[in-house]
Short mmCIF file of C-alpha atoms (C1' of nucleotides) in Angstrom, two decimals:
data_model
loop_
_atom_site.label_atom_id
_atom_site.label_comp_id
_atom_site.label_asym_id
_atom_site.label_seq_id
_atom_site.Cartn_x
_atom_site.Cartn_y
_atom_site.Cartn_z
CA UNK A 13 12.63 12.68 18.04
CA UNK A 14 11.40 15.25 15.90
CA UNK A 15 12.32 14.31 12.65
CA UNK A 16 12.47 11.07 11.20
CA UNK A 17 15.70 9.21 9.74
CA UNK A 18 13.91 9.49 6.14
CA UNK A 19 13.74 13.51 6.25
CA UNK A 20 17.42 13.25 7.91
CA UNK A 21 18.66 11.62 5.16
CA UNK A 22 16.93 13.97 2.52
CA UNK A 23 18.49 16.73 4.32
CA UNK A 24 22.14 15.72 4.88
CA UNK A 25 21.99 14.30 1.21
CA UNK A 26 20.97 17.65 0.00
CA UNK A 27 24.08 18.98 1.28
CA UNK A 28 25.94 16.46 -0.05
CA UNK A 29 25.77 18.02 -3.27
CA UNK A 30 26.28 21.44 -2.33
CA UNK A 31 26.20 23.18 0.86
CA UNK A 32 22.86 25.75 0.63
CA UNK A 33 20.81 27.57 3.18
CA UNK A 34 17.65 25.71 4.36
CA UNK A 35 15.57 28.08 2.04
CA UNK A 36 17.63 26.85 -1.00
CA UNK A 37 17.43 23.07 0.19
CA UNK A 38 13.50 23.22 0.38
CA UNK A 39 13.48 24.26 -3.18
CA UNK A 40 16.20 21.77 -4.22
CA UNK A 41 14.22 18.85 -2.81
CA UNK A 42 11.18 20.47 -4.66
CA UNK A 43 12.71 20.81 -7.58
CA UNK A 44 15.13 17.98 -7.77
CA UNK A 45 13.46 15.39 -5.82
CA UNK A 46 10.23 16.25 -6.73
CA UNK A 47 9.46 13.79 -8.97
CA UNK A 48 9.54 10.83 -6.28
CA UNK A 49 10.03 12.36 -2.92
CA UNK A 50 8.56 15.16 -0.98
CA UNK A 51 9.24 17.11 2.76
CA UNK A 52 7.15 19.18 3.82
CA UNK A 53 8.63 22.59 4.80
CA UNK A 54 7.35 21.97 8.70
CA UNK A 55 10.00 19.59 8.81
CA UNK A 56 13.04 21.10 7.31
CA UNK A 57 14.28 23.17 9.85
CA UNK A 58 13.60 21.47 12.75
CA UNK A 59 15.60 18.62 10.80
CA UNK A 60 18.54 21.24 10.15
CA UNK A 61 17.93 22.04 14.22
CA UNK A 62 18.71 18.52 15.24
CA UNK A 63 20.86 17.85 12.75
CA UNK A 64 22.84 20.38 13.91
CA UNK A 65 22.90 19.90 17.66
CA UNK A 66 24.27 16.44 16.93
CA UNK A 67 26.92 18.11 15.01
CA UNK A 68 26.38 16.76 11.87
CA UNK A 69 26.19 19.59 9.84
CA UNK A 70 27.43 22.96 11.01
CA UNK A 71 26.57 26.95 9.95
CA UNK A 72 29.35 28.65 7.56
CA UNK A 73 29.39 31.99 6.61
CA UNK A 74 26.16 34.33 7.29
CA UNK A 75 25.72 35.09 3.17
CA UNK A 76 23.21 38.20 4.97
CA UNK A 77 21.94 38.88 8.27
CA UNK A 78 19.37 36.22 9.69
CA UNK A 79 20.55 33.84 7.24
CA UNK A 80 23.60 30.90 7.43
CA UNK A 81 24.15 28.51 5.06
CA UNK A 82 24.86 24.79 6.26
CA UNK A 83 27.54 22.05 5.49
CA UNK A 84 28.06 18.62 6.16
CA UNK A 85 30.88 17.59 8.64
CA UNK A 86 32.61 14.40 8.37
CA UNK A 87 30.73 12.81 11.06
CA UNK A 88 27.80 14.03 9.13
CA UNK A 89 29.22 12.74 5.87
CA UNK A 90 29.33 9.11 7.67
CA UNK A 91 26.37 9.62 9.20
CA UNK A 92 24.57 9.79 5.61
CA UNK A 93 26.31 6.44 4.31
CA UNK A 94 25.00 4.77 7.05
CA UNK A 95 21.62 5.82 6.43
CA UNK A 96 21.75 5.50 2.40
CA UNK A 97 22.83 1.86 3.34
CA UNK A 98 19.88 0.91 5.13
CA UNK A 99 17.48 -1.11 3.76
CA UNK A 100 14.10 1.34 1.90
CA UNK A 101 11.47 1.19 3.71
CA UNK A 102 8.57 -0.01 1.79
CA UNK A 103 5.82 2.98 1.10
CA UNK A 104 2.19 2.31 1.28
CA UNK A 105 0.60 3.28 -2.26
CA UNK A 106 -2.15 5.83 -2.64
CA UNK A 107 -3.09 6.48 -6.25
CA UNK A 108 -7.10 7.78 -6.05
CA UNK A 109 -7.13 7.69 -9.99
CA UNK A 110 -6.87 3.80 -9.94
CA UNK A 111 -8.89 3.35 -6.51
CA UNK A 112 -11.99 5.53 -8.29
CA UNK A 113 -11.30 3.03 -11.75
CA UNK A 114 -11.44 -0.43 -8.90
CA UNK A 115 -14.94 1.16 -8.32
CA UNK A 116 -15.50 2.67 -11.62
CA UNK A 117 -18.75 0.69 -12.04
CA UNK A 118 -20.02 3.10 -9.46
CA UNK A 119 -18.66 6.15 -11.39
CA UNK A 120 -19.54 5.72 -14.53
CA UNK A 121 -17.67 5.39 -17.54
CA UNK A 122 -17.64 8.51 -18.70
CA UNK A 123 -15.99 9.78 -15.62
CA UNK A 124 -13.85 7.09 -15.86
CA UNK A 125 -12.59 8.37 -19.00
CA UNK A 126 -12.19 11.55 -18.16
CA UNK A 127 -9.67 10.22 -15.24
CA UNK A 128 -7.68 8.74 -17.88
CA UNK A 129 -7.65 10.88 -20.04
CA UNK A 130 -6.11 13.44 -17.44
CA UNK A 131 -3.51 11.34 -16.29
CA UNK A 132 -2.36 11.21 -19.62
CA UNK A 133 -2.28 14.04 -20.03
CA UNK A 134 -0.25 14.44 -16.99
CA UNK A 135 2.23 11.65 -18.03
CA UNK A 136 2.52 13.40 -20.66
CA UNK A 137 3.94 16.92 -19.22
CA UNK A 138 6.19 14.68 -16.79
CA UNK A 139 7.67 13.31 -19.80
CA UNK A 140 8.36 16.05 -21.30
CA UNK A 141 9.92 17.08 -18.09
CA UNK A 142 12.05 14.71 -17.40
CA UNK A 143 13.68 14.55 -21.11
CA UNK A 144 14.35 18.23 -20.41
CA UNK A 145 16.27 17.42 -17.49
CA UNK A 146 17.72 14.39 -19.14
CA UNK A 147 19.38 17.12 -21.69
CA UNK A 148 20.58 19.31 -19.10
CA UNK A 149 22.24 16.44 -17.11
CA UNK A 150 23.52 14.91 -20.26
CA UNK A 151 26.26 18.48 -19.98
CA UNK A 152 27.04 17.90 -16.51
CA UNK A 153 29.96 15.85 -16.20
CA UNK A 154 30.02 16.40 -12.39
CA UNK A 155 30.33 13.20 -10.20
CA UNK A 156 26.74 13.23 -9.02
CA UNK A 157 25.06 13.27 -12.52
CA UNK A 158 25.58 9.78 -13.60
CA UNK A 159 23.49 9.25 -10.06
CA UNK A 160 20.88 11.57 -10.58
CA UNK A 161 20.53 10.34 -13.99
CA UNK A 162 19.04 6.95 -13.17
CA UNK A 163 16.09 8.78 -11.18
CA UNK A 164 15.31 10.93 -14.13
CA UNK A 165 15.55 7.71 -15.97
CA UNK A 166 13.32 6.04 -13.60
CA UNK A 167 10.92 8.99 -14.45
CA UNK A 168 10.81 8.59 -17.83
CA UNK A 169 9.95 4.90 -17.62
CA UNK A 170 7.23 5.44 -15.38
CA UNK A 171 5.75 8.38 -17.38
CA UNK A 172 5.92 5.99 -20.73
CA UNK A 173 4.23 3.49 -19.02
CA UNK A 174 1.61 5.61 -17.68
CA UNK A 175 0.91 6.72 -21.46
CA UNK A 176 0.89 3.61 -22.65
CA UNK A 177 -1.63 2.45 -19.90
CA UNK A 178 -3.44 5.12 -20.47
CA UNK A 179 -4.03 4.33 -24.28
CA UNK A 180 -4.56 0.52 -23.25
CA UNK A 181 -7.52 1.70 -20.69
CA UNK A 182 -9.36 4.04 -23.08
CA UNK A 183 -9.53 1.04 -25.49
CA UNK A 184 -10.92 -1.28 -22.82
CA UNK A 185 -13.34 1.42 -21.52
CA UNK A 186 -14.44 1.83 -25.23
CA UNK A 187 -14.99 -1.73 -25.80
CA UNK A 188 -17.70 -1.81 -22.92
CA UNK A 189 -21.32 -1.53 -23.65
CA UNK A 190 -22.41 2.01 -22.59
CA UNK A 191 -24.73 1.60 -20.09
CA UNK A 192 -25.44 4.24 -16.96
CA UNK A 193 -24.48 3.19 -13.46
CA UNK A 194 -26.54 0.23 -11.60
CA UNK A 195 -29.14 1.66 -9.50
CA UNK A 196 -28.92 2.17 -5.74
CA UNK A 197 -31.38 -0.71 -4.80
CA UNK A 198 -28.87 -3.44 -6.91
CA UNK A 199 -25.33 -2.12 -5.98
CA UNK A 200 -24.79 -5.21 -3.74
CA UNK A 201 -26.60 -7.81 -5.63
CA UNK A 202 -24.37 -10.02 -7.54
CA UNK A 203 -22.13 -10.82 -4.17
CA UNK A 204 -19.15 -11.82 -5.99
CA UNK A 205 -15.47 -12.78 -5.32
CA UNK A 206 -12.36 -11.52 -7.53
CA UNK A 207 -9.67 -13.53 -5.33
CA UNK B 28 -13.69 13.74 12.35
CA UNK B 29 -12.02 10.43 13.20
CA UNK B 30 -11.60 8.96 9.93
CA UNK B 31 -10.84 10.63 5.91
CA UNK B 32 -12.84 10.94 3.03
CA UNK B 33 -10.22 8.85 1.32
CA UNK B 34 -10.28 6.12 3.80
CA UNK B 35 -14.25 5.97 3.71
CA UNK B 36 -14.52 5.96 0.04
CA UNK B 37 -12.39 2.68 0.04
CA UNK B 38 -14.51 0.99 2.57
CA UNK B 39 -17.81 2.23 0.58
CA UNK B 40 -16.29 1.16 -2.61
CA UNK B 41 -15.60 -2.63 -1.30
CA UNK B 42 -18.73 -3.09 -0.21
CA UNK B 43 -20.00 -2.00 -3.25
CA UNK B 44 -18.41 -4.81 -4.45
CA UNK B 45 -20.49 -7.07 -2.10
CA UNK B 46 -21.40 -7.14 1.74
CA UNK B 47 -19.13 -8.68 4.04
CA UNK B 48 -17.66 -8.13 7.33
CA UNK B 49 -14.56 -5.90 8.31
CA UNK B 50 -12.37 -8.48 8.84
CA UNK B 51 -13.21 -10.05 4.90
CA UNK B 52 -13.27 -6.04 3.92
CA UNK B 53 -9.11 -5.79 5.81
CA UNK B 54 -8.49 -8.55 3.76
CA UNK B 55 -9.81 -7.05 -0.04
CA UNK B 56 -8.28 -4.11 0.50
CA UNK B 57 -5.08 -5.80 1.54
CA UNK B 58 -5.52 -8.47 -1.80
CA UNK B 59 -7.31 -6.67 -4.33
CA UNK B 60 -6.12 -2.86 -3.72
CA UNK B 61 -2.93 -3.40 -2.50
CA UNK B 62 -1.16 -3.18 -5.13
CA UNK B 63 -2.14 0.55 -5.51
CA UNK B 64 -3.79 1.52 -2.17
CA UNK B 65 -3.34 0.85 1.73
CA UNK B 66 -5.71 1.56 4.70
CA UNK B 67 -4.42 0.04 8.04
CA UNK B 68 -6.30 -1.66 10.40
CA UNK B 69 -6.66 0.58 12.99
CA UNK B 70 -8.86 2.85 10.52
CA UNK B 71 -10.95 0.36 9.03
CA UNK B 72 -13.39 -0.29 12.16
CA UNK B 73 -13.78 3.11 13.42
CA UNK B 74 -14.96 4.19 9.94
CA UNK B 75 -17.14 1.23 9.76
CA UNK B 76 -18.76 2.94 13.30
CA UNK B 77 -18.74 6.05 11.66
CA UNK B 78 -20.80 4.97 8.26
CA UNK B 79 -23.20 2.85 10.33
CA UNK B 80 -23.99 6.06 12.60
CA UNK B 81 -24.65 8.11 9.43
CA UNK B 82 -26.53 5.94 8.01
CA UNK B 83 -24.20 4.76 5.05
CA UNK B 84 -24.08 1.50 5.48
CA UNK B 85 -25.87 -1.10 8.04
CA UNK B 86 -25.75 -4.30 9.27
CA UNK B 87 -27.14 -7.46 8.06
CA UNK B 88 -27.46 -11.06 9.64
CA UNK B 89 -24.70 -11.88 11.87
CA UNK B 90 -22.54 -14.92 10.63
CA UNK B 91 -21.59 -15.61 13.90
CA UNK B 92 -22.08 -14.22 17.48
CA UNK B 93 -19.94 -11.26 17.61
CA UNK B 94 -19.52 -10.50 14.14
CA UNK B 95 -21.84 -8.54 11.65
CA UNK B 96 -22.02 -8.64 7.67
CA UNK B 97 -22.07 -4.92 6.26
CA UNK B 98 -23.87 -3.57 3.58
CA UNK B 99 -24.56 0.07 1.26
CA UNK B 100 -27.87 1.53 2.22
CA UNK B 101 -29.28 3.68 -0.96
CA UNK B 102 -27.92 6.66 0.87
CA UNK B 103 -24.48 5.17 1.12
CA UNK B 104 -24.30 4.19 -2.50
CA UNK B 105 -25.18 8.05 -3.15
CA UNK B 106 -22.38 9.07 -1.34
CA UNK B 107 -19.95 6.77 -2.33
CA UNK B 108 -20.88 7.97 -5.66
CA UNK B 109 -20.52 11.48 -4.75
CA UNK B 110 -16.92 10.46 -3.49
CA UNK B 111 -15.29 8.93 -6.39
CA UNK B 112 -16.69 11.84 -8.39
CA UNK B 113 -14.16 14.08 -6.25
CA UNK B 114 -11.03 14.93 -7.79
CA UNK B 115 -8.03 12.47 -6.25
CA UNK B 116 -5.75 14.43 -4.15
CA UNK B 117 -2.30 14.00 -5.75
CA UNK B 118 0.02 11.67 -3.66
CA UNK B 119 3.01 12.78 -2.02
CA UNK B 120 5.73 10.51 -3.65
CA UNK B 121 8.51 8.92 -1.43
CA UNK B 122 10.69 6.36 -2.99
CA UNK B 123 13.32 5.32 -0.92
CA UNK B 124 15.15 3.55 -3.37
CA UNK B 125 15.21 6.63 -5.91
CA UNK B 126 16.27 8.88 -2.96
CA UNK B 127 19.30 6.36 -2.28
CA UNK B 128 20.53 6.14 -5.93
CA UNK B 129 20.17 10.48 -6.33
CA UNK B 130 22.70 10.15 -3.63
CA UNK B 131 24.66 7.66 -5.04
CA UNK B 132 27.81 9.11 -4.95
CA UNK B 133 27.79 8.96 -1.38
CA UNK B 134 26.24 4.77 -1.45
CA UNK B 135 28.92 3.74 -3.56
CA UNK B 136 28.30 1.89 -6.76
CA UNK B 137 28.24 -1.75 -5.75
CA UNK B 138 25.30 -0.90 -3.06
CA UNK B 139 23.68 1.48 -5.93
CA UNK B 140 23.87 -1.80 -7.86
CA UNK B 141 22.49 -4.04 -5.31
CA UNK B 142 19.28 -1.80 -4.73
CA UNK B 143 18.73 -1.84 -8.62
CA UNK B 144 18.79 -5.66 -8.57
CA UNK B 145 16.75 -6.14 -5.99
CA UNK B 146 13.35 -3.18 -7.63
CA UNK B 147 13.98 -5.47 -10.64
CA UNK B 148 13.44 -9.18 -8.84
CA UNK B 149 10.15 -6.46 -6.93
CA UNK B 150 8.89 -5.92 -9.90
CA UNK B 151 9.91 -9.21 -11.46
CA UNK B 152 7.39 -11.09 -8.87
CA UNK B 153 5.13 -8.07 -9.27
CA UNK B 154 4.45 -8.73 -12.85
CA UNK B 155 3.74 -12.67 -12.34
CA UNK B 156 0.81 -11.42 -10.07
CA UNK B 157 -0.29 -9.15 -12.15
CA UNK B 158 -0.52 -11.60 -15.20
CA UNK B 159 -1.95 -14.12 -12.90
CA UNK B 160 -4.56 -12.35 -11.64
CA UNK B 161 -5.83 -10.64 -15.05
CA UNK B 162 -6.35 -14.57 -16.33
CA UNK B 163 -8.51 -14.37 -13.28
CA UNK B 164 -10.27 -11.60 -14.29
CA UNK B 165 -10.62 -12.57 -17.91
CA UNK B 166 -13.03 -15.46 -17.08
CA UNK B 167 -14.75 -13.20 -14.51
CA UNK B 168 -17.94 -11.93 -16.76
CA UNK B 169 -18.84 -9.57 -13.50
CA UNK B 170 -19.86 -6.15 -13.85
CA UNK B 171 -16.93 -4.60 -11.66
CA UNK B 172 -14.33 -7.03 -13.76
CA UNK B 173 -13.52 -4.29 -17.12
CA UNK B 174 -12.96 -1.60 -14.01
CA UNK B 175 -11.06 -3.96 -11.80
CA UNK B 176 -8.62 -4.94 -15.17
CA UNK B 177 -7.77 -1.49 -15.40
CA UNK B 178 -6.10 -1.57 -12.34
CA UNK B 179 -4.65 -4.65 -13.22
CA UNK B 180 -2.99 -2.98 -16.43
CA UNK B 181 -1.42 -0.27 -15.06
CA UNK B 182 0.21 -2.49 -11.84
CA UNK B 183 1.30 -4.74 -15.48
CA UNK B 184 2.81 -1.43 -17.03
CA UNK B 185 4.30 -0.19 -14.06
CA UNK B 186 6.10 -3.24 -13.82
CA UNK B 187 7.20 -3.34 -17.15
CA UNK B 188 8.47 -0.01 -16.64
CA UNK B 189 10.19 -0.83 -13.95
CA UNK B 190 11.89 -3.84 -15.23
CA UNK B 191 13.75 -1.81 -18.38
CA UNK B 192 14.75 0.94 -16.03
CA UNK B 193 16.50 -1.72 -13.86
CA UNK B 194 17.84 -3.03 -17.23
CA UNK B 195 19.14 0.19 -18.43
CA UNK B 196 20.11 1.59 -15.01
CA UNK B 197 22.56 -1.20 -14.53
CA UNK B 198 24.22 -0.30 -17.61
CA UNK B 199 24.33 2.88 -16.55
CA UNK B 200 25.99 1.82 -13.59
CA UNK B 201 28.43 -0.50 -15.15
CA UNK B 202 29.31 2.47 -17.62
CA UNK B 203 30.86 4.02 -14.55
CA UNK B 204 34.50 4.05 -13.70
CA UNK B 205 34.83 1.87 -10.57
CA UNK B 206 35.54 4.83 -8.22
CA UNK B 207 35.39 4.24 -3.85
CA UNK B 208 32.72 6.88 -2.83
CA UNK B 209 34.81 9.96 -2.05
CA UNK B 210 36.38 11.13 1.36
CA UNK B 211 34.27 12.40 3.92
CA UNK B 212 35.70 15.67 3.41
CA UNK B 213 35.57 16.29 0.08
CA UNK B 214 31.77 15.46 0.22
CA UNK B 215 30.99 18.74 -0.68
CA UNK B 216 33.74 20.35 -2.65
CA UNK B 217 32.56 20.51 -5.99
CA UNK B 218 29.50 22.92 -5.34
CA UNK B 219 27.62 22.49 -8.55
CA UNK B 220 23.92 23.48 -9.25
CA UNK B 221 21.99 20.93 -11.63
CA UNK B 222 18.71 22.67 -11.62
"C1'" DA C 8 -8.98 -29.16 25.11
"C1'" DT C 9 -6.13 -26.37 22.46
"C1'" DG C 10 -4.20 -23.93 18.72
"C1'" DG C 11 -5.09 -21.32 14.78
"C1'" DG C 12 -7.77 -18.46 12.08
"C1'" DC C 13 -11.94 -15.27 12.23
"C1'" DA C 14 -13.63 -11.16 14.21
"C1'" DT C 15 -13.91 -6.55 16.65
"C1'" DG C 16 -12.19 -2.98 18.73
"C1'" DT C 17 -9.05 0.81 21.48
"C1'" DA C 18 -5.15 3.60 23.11
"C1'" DA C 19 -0.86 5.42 22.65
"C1'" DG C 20 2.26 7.02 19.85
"C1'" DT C 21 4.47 8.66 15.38
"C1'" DA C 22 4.57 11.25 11.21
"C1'" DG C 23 3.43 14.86 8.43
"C1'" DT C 24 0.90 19.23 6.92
"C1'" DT C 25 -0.80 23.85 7.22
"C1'" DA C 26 -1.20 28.13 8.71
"C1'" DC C 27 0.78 31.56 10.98
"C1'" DA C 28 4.34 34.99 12.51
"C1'" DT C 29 8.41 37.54 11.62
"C1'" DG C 30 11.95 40.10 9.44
"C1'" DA C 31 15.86 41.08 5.80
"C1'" DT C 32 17.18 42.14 1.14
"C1'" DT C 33 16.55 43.17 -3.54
"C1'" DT C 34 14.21 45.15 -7.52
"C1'" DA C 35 11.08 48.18 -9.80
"C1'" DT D 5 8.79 53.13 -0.83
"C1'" DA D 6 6.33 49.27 -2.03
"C1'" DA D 7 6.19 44.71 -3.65
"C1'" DA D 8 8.43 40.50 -4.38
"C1'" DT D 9 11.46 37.25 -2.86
"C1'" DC D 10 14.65 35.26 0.44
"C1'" DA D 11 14.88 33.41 4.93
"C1'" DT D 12 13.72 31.21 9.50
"C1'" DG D 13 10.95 29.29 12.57
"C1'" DT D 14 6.65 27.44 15.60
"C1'" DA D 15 2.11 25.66 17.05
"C1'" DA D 16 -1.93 23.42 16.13
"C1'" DC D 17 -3.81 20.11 13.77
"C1'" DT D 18 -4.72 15.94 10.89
"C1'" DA D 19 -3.60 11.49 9.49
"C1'" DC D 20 -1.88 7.19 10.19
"C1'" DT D 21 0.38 3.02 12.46
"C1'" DT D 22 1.32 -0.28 15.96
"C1'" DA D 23 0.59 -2.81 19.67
"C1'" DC D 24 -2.47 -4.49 22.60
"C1'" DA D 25 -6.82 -6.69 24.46
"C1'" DT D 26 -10.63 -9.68 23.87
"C1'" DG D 27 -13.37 -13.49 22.54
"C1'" DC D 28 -15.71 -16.89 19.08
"C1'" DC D 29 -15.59 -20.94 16.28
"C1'" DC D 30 -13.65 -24.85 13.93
"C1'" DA D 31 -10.51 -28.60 13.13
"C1'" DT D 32 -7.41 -31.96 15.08
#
DNA sequence: ATGGGCATGTAAGTAGTTACATGATTTA
DNA sequence: TAAATCATGTAACTACTTACATGCCCAT
């Protein structure tokens, strides 16, 4: 198999909301997904490739030459409850801003603030982002907004917490004595536990 | 190159911490980072081969026959240094559960519901570990304790966060008119852009 | 003496990214 | 007519996971 079941359901739930051409459906998973999912353009069309030699979505109308634009069939349509259905699979977590903060003693907390400080500053942009698209949605009365609302909601959320973490940390990182990293020689002295 | 930058700097960084062996290492990673980073098994000992063949780290006294305790060398501490001081690669984000409610139309409401009940009893339990172990960390006058409580903080705020949304996303949901998912072949009728 | 937890490793397979290659259509 | 954008696809590579294989040591 040459897709997985995850990027299959991205794709056949892209063109559940419209039916696009696999040039438009990269950029609507970019754009509207963005915020919490991601496929990598390697993997869209052989998706569509599959997806369309198990006749679950079929070519309509060329809109130019070299170009077709894809729909959903109904066996395509039930193929996409069934995946939406199944149970998320859990996603393992990589965030290098708080796995260089774990070790921050190491860094130095300078560094440290500067880390931050940038992801604040990043919060900050998504924020603004995602009460921009909050506005836009708030128009649409179609039957997929009130949907796509909760994961701009969800963004919002996450991008106020991040702020307010952010705030929370510099005041911590503040409060410590400023003192310049350990030296080489003593980075594994004090052999301590942290459960 | 058999193993990543990424996955090295977490094995320098925990035993910067304090020596131990890659079995205890598997084990802080999975306890103290996993709530914000993952490295599988499988990587964990062929990086160890790869530090101890460039020198980063070495072994001490064995425990036990057939195990070893690892430690920094000077030159590892350098590097792991030189590591965290990198900028962190940004993530690529893939929430299953946020990809399922987008699509919610197609899920139906109830199962919408359900998945929104379920992040907030996540992040419910979540929170209760988080508070438990910064009381951990408060009595812990360490020098790798203010850095670890960041971490701590933002898996608190994230939680937080993640709890309202829930609260606010089911009222979103009950908002809704109680409507069965549409027909399979109407699935894409309305062709609206939300952009 | 045996079952469970500690400990180390490998091999096969899956998943995902990046860079490349190509050409059509539109706009300036 | 040249540049930008739309559009489709592949091949090579990198990263990561899972399952397996092995054996030590301690408690019951």
């Amino acid at each position: 198999m040459a897709t997985t079941d995850q990027t299959r359901m991205a794709v056949l739930g892209g063109l559940s909301i419209a039916p696009m051409t696999g040039y438009a459906l990269r950029e609507q998973i970019r754009d509207a997904l963005g915020h919490f999912w991601a496929e990598s353009f390697g993997q869209i069309y052989p998706a569509l490739t599959a997806l369309e030699r198990d006749g679950l979505i079929e070519r309509q109308a060329a809109l130019r030459a070299g170009s077709s634009t894809f729909a959903l069939t109904p066996l395509g349509t039930e193929r996409l409850r069934e995946l939406l259905a199944e149970a998320p699979q859990p996603v393992k977590p990589r965030n290098g801003v708080l796995l260089r903060l774990f070790f921050g003693r190491q860094l130095g907390q300078e560094a440290c603030r500067k880390l931050v400080a940038d992801t604040r500053a990043t919060a900050e942009a998504e924020l603004a982002g995602m009460c921009r698209i909050r506005e836009e949605l708030e128009a649409d009365t179609g039957p997929d907004a009130p949907y796509i609302l909760l994961t701009v909601l969800a963004g919002e959320h996450a991008a106020r917490a991040s702020l307010a973490w952010a705030d929370e940390a510099l005041g911590v990182l503040d409060g410590l004595a400023s003192a310049a990293p350990p030296a080489a020689n003593s980075a594994a002295t004090p052999a301590r536990e942290h459960s």
